[in-house]
XYZ file of C-alpha atoms in Angstrom:
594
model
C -67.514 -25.882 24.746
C -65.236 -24.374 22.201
C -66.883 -23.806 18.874
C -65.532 -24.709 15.477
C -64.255 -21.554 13.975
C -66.055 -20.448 10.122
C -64.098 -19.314 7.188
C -65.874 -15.766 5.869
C -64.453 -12.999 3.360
C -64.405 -9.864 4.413
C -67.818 -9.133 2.652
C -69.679 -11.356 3.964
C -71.829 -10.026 7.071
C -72.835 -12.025 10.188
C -75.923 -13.411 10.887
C -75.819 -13.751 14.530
C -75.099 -10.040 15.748
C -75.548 -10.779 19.236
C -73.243 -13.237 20.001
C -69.695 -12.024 20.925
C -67.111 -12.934 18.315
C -63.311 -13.048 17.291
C -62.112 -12.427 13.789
C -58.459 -13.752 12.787
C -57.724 -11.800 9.764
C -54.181 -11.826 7.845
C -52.825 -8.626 6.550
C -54.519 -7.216 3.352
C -57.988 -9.239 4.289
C -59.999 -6.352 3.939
C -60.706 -6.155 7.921
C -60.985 -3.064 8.230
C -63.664 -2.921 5.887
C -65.281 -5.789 7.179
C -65.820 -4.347 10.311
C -67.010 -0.997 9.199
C -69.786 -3.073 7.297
C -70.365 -4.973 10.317
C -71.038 -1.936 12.507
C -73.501 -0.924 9.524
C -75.390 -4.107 10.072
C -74.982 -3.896 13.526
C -76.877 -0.586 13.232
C -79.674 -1.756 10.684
C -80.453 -4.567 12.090
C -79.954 -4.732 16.169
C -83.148 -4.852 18.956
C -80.634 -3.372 21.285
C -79.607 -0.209 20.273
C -81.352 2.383 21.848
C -81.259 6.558 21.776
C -79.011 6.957 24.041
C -77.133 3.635 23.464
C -74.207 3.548 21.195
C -72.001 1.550 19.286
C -67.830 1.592 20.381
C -65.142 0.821 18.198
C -61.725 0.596 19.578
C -59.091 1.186 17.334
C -54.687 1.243 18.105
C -54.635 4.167 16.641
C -56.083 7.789 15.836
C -55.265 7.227 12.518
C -57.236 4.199 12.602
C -60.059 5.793 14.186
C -59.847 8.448 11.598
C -59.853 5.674 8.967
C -62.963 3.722 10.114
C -64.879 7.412 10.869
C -63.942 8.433 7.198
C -65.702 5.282 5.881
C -68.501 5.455 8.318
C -69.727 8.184 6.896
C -73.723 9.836 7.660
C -73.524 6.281 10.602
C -71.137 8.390 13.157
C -73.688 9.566 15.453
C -74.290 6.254 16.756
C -70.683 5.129 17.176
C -68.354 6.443 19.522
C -64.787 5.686 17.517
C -62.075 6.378 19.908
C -58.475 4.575 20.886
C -59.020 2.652 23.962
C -56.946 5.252 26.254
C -59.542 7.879 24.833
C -62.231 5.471 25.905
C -61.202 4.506 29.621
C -60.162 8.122 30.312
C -63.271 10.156 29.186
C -65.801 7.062 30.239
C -64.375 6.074 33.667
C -60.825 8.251 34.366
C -62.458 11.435 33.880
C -65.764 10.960 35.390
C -64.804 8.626 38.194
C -61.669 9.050 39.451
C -62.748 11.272 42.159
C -64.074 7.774 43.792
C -59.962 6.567 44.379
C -58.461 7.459 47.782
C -55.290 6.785 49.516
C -54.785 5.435 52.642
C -55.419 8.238 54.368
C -58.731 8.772 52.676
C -57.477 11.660 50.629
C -58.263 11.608 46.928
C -55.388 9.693 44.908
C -55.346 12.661 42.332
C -55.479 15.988 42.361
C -58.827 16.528 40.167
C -58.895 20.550 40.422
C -55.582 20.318 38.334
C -56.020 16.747 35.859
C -56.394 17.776 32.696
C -55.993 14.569 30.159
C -53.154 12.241 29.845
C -50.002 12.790 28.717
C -46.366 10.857 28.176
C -44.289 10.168 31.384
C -41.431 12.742 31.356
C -39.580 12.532 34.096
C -38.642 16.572 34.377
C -35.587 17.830 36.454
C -37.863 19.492 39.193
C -39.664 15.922 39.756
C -36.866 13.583 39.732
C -35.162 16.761 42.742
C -38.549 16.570 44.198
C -38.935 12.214 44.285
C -34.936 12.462 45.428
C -35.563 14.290 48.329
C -38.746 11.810 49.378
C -36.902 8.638 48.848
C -34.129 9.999 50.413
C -31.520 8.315 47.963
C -29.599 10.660 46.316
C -26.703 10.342 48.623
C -26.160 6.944 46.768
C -28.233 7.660 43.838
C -26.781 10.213 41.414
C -26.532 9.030 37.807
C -29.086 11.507 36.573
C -29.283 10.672 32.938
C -29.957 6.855 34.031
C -33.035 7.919 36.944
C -34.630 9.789 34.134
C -34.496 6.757 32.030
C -36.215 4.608 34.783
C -38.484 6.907 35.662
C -39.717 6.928 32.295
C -39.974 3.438 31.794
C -41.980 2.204 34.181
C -45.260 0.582 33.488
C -48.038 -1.174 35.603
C -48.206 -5.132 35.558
C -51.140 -7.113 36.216
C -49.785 -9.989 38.503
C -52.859 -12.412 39.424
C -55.288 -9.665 40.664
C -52.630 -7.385 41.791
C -50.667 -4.339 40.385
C -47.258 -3.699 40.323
C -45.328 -0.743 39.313
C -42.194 -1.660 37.609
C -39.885 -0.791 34.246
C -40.414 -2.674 31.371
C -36.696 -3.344 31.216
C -35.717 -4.546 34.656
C -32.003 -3.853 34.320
C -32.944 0.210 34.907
C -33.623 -0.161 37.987
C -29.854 -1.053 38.378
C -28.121 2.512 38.516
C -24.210 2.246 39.626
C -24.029 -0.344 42.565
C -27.371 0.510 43.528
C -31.130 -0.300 42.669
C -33.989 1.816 43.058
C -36.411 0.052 45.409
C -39.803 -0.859 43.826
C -41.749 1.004 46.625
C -40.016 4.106 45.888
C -41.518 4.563 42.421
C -44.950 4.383 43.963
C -43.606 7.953 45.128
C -43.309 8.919 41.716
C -46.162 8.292 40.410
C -47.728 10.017 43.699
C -45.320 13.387 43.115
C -47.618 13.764 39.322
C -50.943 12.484 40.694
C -50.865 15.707 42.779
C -50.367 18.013 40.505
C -53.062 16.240 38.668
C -50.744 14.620 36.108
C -51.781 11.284 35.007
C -49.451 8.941 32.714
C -50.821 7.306 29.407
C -50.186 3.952 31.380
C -51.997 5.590 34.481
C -55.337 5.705 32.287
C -55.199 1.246 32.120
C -54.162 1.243 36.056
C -57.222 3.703 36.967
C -59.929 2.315 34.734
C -59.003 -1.141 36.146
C -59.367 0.074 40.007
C -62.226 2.183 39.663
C -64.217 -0.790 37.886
C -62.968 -3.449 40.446
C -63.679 -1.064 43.484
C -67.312 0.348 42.254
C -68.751 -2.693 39.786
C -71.406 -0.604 39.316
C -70.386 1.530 36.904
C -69.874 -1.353 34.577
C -73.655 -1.571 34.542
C -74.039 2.119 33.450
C -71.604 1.275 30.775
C -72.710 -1.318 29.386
C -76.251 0.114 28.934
C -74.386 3.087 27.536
C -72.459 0.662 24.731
C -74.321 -2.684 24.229
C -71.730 -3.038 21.913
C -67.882 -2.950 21.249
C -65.650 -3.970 18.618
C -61.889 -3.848 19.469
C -59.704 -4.033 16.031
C -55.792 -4.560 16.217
C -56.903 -6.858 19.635
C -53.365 -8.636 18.922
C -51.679 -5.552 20.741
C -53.670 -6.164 23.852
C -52.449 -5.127 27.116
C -53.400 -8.281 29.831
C -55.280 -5.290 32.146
C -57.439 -4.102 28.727
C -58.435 -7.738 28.064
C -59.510 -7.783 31.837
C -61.604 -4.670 31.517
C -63.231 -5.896 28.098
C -63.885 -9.463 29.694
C -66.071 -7.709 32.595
C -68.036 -5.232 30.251
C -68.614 -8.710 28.194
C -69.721 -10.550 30.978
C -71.915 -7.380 32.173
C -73.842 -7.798 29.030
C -72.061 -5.691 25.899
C -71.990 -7.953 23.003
C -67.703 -7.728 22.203
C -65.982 -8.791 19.317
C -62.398 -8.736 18.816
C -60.767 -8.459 15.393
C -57.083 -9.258 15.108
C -53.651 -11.172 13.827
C -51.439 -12.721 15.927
C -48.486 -12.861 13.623
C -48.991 -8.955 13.561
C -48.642 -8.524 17.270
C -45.502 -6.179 17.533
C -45.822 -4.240 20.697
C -44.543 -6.850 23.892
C -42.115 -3.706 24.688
C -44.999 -1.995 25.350
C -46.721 -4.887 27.478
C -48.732 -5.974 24.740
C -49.476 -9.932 25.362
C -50.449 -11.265 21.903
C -51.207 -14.840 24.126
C -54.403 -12.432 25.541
C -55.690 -12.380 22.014
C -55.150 -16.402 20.836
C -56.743 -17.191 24.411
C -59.412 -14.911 24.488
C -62.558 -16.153 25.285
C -66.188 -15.179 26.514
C -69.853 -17.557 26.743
C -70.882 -18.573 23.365
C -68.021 -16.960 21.462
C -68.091 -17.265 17.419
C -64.644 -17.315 15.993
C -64.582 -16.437 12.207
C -61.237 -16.448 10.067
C -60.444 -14.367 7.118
C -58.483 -15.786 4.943
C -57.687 -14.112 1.472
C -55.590 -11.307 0.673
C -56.630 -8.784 -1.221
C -53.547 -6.338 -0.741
C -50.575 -7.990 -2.433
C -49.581 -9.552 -5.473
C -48.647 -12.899 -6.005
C -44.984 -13.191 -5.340
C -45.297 -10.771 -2.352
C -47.801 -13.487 -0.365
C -46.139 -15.867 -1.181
C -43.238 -14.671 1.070
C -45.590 -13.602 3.355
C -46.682 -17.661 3.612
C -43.278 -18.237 4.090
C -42.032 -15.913 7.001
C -46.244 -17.344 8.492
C -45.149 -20.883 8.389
C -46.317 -23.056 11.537
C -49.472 -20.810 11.950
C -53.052 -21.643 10.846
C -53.432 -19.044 8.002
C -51.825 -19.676 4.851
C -53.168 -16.955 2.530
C -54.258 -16.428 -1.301
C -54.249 -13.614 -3.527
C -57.314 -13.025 -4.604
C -57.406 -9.437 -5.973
C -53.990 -7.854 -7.046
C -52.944 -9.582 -10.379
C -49.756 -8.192 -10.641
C -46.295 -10.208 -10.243
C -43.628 -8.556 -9.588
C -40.695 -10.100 -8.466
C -38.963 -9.225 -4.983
C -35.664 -7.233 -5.052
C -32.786 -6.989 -2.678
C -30.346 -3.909 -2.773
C -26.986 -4.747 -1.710
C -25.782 -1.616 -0.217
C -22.835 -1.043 3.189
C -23.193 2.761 3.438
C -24.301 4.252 0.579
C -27.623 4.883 1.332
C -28.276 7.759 -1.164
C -27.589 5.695 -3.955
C -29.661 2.662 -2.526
C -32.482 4.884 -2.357
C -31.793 6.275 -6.208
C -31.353 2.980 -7.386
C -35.153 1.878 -5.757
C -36.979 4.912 -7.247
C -35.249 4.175 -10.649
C -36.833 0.664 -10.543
C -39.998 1.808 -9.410
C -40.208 4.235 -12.831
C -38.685 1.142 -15.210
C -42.014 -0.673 -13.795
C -44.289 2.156 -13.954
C -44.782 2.184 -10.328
C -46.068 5.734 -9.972
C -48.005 5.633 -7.145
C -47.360 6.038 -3.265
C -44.189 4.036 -1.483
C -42.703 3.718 1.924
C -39.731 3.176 2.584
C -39.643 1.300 6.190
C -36.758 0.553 8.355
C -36.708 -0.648 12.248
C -35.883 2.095 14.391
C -36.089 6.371 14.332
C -32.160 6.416 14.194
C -32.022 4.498 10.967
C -35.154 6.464 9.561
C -33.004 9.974 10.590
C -29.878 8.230 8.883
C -32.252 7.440 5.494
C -33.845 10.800 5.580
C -29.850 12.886 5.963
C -30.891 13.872 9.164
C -28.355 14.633 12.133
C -29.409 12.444 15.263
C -29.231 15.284 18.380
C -30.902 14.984 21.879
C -32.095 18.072 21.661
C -35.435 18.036 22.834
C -34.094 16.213 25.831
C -31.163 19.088 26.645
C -34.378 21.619 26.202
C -36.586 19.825 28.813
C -33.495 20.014 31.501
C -32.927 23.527 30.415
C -36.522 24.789 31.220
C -39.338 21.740 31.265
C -42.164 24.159 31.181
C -40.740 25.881 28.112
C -40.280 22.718 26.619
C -43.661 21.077 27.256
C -45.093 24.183 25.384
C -42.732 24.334 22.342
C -43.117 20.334 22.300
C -46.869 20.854 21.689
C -46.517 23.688 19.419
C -43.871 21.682 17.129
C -45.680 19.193 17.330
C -49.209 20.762 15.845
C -46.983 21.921 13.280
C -46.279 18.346 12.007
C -49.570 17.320 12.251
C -50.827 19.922 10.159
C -48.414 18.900 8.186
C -49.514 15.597 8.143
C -52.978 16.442 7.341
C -54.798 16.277 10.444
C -55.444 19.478 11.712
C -58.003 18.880 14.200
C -55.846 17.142 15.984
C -53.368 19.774 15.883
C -55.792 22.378 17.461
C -56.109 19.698 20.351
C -52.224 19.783 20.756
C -51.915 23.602 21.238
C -55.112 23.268 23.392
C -53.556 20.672 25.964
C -50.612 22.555 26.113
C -51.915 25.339 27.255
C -52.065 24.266 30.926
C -54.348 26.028 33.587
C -54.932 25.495 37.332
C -58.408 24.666 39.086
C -59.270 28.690 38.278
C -58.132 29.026 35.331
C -54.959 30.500 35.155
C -52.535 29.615 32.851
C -49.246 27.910 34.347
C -46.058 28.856 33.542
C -44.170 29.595 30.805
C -46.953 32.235 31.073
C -46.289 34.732 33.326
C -48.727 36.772 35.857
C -52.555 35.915 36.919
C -53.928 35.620 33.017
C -57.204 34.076 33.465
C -58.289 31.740 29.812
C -61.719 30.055 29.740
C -62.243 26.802 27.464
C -64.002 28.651 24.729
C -60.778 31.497 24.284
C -58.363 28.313 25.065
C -59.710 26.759 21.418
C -59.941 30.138 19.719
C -56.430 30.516 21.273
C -55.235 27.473 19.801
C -56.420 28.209 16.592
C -54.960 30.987 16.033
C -51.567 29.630 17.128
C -52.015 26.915 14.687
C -52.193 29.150 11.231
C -49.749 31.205 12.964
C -47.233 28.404 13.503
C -47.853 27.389 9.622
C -47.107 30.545 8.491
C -44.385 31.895 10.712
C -42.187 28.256 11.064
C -41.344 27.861 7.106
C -39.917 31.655 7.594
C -38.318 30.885 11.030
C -36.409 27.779 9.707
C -33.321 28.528 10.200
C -33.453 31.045 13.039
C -32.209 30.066 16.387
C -35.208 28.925 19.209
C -34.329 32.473 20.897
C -35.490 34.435 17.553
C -38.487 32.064 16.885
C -39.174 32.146 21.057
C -39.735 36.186 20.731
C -41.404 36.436 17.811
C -44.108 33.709 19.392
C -43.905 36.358 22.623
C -45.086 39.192 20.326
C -47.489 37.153 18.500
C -49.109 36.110 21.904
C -48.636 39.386 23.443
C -50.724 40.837 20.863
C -53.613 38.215 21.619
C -53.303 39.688 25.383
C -51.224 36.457 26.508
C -47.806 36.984 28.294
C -45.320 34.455 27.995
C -42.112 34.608 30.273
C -39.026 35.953 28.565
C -35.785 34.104 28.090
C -33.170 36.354 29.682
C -30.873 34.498 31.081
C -29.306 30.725 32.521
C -28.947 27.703 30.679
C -32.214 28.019 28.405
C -30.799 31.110 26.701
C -27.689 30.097 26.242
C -29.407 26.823 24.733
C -31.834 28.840 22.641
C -28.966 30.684 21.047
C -27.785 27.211 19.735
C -30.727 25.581 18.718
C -32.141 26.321 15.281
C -35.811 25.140 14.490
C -35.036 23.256 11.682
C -33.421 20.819 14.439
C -36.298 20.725 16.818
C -38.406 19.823 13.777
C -36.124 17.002 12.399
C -35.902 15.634 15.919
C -39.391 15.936 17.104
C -40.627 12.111 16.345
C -44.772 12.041 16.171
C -46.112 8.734 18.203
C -48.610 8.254 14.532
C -47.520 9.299 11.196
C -50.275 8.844 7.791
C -47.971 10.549 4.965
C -43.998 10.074 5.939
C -42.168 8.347 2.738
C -40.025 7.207 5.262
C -40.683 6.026 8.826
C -40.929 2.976 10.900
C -42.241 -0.380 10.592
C -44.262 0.359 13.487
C -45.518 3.484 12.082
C -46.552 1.617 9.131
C -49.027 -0.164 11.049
C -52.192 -0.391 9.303
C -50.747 1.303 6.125
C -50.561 -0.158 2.600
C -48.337 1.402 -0.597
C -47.315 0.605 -3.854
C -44.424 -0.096 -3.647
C -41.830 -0.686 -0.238
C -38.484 -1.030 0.270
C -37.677 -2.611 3.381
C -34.087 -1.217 4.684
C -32.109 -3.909 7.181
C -29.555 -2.304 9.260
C -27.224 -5.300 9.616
C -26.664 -8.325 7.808
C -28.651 -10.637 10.915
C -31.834 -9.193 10.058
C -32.096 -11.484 6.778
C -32.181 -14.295 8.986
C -35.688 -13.316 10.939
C -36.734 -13.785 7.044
C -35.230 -17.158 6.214
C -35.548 -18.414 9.403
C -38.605 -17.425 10.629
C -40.315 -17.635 14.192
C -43.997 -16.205 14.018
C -45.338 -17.456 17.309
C -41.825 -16.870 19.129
C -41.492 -14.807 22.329
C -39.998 -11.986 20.671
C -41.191 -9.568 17.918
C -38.599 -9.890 15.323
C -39.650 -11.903 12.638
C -43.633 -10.527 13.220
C -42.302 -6.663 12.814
C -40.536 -8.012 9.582
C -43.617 -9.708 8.618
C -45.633 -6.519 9.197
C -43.088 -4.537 6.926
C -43.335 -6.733 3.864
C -47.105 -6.998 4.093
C -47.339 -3.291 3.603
C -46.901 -3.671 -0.241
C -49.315 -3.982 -3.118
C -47.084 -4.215 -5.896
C -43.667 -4.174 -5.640
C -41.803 -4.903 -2.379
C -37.884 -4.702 -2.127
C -35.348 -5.112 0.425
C -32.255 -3.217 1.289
C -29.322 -4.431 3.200
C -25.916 -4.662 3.784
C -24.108 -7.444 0.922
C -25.356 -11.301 1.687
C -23.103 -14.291 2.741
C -23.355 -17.111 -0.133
C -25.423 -18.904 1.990
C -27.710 -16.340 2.219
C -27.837 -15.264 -1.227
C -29.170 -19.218 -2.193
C -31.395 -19.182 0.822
C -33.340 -16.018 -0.484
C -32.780 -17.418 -3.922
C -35.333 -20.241 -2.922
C -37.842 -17.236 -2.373
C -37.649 -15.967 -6.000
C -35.355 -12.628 -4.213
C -33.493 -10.995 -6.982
C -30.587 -9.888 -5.944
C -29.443 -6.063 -7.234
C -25.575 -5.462 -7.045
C -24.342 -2.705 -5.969
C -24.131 0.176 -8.307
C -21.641 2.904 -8.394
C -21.617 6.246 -9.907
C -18.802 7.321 -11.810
C-alpha cells in the first residue's frame, strides 16, 4: 500500500530514520542542506551504524560531492561521498571484476592492465584494429562517421537483458550500410583487453557481477546500511536496478530528487525511474518552498511547472526584481554590455552566470573560435593526445579551484602496464611506482601553472619540448616529435587553442557555460541566452512531464537565479512579445552604439 506523501521544509529532520524514503524537492528548497542534516541525524541517532559500517551519499556530480563534504565537516569519516560511477567501480568493478569470464572461460578484462575508467574514444589504432575483426571495411569506410558510433554507444537494460547500442540509432547507418549490433560487442572486447573500461562499462559490470555473485550484495550492504542518492531524477534504469537490490538486501535508501529537473535522457537518464520508484514501506516527503529566488523569478518558475504537483512559494529572498529580455540578432558583445550595465543600475554586485544551451554557443559568447582540434590531435598521435588531454585538463581544474582533483588527472594519465612501466608517449623500460606516480603528478601540476600562462601563445611543438626537458630532468623520457603528421600538427597548434577548446565534463566558477553545467549552481543574477527565436516557446508553452528535455533544461536555467534573471534572444514576433508580457517580461530594445 502506497503511503500518503508529508509536506516538510528542508529543516525539519525525520523521525523514522530507518525506513527508506523519497524526497521531491523543487529547485532552491534547500535539499541539499536538508540532506546533509539528515546524514547528521542519521549519524547521532542510528542503532545500525557500526565501526566499520558507513554512511553513502551519491551525488551527480564531484562538485556535488565536494559541496555536501564541505558542509559535512568533522562527520566525513563515517560517510563515504562519492558519484555513483566512483561507487560501483571502487566497491564492485575494481574488486570484483576478476569474477566475469567469457565464453571461453577467460577473464572478460584484462585486470593486470585496468586502471580506472575513462571516456570512450574511439582512437585510430582501435577503430584499424575492430575493422580488421569485423571484417567490414571493404564496405565500411566513412571514418569520421565509425568514430562517431563508436563513441556513442551505450548499454540498455531491456527486461533483464543488455544490449549494446548508440544512443542515437541513426549512427549506426554509415553510407548504404549499417554496422551490425554484434559487431560492437567486438569493440568493447578490443578495450577490455587492454584493460580499458568505458564510464558506461562501470553500470554494465556492477550490474553483472551483482546478478552473477548475489553475494556480494550482502557484504555491501553490511558495509553501507545506508545510502542516500541526491539528483535521483537523472537515474539510469540499470542504477535504479542496482539500488533496488542493495534496498531489498537490507540498506535503508532514500532518494532525493525533481522530476521537472531531469535533463539527461541523452544520456539514458529515465526520469519515469525516479516518479515510479518504489521499495517496502517507503516514506515519500515533499519540499515545497523556495528559498533561492525572488518573487517574480518563481513565479515564472510556477508557470513553465504547470500540470505538476509542486507549485512553489518564496519564502526567503524578498527582493522583486522584474524579468528582462534582451532583444539582440548578432550582436552579442553589446547584449552582454547592456546585461552587466543593468546589473550595476540595480546594485547587483555579486556573482552571475550567464547560461546558454550548448558549448558552441558558450564559445560564440565567450569570442572563442570553434576548432576540432583536440580531435585532429587524437588522429595525429592518440597516445600524445591522451597525455596532453590530461595535462590541459589539470590545468583548468586548478584553475577552477580544485586541485586535488587535478593531481588525480596527471596521475591517471600517466598510464603503466601490469609491471609498472610507463606506456607510451614515454619511451624505453622507465619503471614508476604509485608513490613517485603522485609525487610525479604533483610536480607536473605547479609546473603546468607556471609554465602554460608563459607558453600561451607558443605552438604545441615549443610547449611539447619544454614539457620533455622538464620531465627529463625528473628522470622521465617522453618520445620526441620528429616527424609525420603530429609535427606538422604541433607546428600549427598554439596552446591558447587547446585551452579554449578543451571543454571540462564539471565546471564550479565559469561566468559563462552551459545550462547543464549549471546544474546544482545558484547566482545573483543570470542571463539566459536563446539561440533562435523557437526557444521562447519551450517558455510560453511549456511541457514539464514531456518526453523530451526542452522545456525542463529551460526550467533548470531560470531557477539558477536569486535576484535578477534575464533573457537574451533574437527580436520576438508580436505574439510573442504579449505572450511574455502576461509573465511581467520586460522587454529591452536593442541598443546601438554610436
Amino acid at each position: 500500500m502506497v503511503k500518503p506523501r508529508i509536506t516538510i521544509t528542508s529543516d525539519d529532520r525525520l523521525e523514522d530514520i530507518d525506513s527508506p524514503f523519497k524526497v521531491i524537492a523543487g529547485p532552491g528548497a534547500g535539499k541539499t542542506h536538508w540532506l546533509v542534516e539528515h546524514i547528521k541525524n542519521v549519524l547521532l541517532n542510528s542503532t545500525k551504524l557500526s565501526n566499520i559500517s558507513k554512511i553513502s551519499c551519491i551525488t551527480y556530480t564531484t562538485v556535488g560531492a565536494e559541496e555536501v563534504l564541505n558542509r559535512l565537516k568533522d562527520n566525513q569519516d563515517k560517510v563515504d561521498v562519492s558519484t555513483i560511477h566512483s561507487f560501483l567501480y571502487s566497491n564492485i568493478v575494481k574488486p570484483y571484476i576478476h569474477l566475469l569470464k567469457d565464453e571461453s572461460g577467460r577473464k572478460l578484462v584484462n585486470i593486470y592492465e585496468m586502471d580506472g575508467h575513462i571516456e570512450n574514444v574511439a582512437t585510430k589504432g582501435k577503430i584499424y584494429k575492430w575493422q580488421r575483426e569485423v571484417n567490414n571495411a571493404g564496405f565500411i569506410r566513412d571514418q569520421k562517421k565509425i568514430k562517431r558510433c563508436l563513441e556513442n554507444i551505450d548499454w540498455v537494460l531491456d527486461n533483464g537483458t543488455f544490449i549494446l547500442k548508440p544512443r542515437n540509432e541513426y549512427l549506426r547507418r554509415i553510407g548504404r550500410y549499417s554496422i551490425r549490433l554484434e559487431d560492437l560487442h567486438i569493440y568493447k572486447k578490443i578495450s577490455w583487453d587492454d584493460g580499458i573500461i568505458h564510464h558506461e562499462d562501470v553500470l554494465y559490470f556492477s550490474y553483472r557481477i551483482l546478478k552473477e555473485f548475489p553475494i556480494i550484495l550482502e557484504h555491501l550492504s553490511a558495509k553501507y546500511p545506508y545510502m542516500f542518492l541526491d539528483e535521483f531524477q537523472d537515474t539510469n534504469p540499470i542504477q535504479s536496478e542496482i539500488i533496488k537490490w542493495l534496498g531489498d538486501t537490507g540498506t535503508i535508501v532514500g532518494v532525493i530528487g525533481d522530476p521537472a529537473q531531469s535533463i539527461y535522457s541523452f544520456q539514458g537518464a529515465s526520469r519515469s525511474d525516479f516518479i515510479n520508484f518504489f521499495l517496502p514501506n517507503l516514506n515519500e516527503y515533499v519540499i515545497g518552498n523556495n528559498r533561492r529566488s525572488g518573487e517574480r523569478i518563481v513565479e515564472i518558475l510556477n508557470h513553465l511547472r504547470q500540470g505538476d504537483t509542486i507549485a512553489q512559494r518564496s519564502t526567503h529572498n524578498q527582493s522583486n526584481n522584474p524579468i528582462y529580455y534582451f532583444e539582440c540578432e548578432n550582436e552579442i558583445a553589446q547584449t552582454l554590455s547592456d546585461f552587466h550595465n543593468l546589473r550595476r543600475e540595480l546594485g547587483m554586485g555579486h556573482d552571475y552566470c550567464i547560461l546558454t544551451r550548448n558549448n558552441d554557443s558558450v564559445k560564440r559568447l565567450q569570442n572563442i573560435e570553434v576548432t576540432d582540434v583536440w580531435t585532429s590531435l587524437n588522429e595525429a598521435d592518440s597516445d600524445r593526445e591522451r597525455l596532453l588531454k590530461s595535462l590541459i585538463t589539470a590545468y583548468k581544474l586548478v584553475e577552477d579551484g580544485r586541485n586535488e582533483l587535478a593531481v588525480k588527472e596527471v596521475i591517471r594519465s600517466l598510464k603503466t602496464d601490469k609491471n609498472n612501466i610507463l606506456k607510451s608517449p614515454f619511451q624505453g623500460s622507465q619503471f614508476i611506482d604509485s608513490l613517485s606516480k603522485r609525487s610525479l603528478a604533483v610536480d607536473l601540476v605547479e609546473f603546468l601553472m607556471s609554465e602554460i600562462k608563459q607558453s600561451f601563445n607558443f605552438t604545441l611543438l615549443v610547449f611539447y619540448q619544454i614539457l620533455y626537458e622538464f620531465l627529463k630532468a625528473k628522470g622521465y623520457n617522453l618520445i620526441k616529435i620528429t616527424r609525420g603528421n603530429i609535427k606538422t600538427l604541433s607546428e600549427q597548434i598554439s596552446i591558447q587553442e587547446l585551452i579554449e577548446n578543451l571543454i571540462l565534463p564539471e565546471e564550479k566558477s565559469t561566468d559563462i557555460r552551459t545550462i547543464h553545467k549549471a546544474k546544482g549552481a545558484e547566482f545573483e543574477s543570470v542571463l539566459l541566452y536563446l539561440d533562435d527565436v523557437e526557444e521562447i516557446e519551450n517558455i510560453i508553452h511549456p511541457e514539464i512531464n514531456s518526453e523530451n528535455d526542452d522545456t525542463r533544461i529551460y526550467y533548470v536555467a531560470l531557477s539558477r537565479a536569486r535576484d535578477l534573471l534575464c533573457l537574451a534572444g533574437p527580436p520576438l514576433t508580436k505574439v510573442n512579445k504579449e505572450k511574455i508580457s502576461e509573465f511581467n517580461i520586460i522587454v529591452k530594445k536593442k541598443s546601438h552604439n554610436n
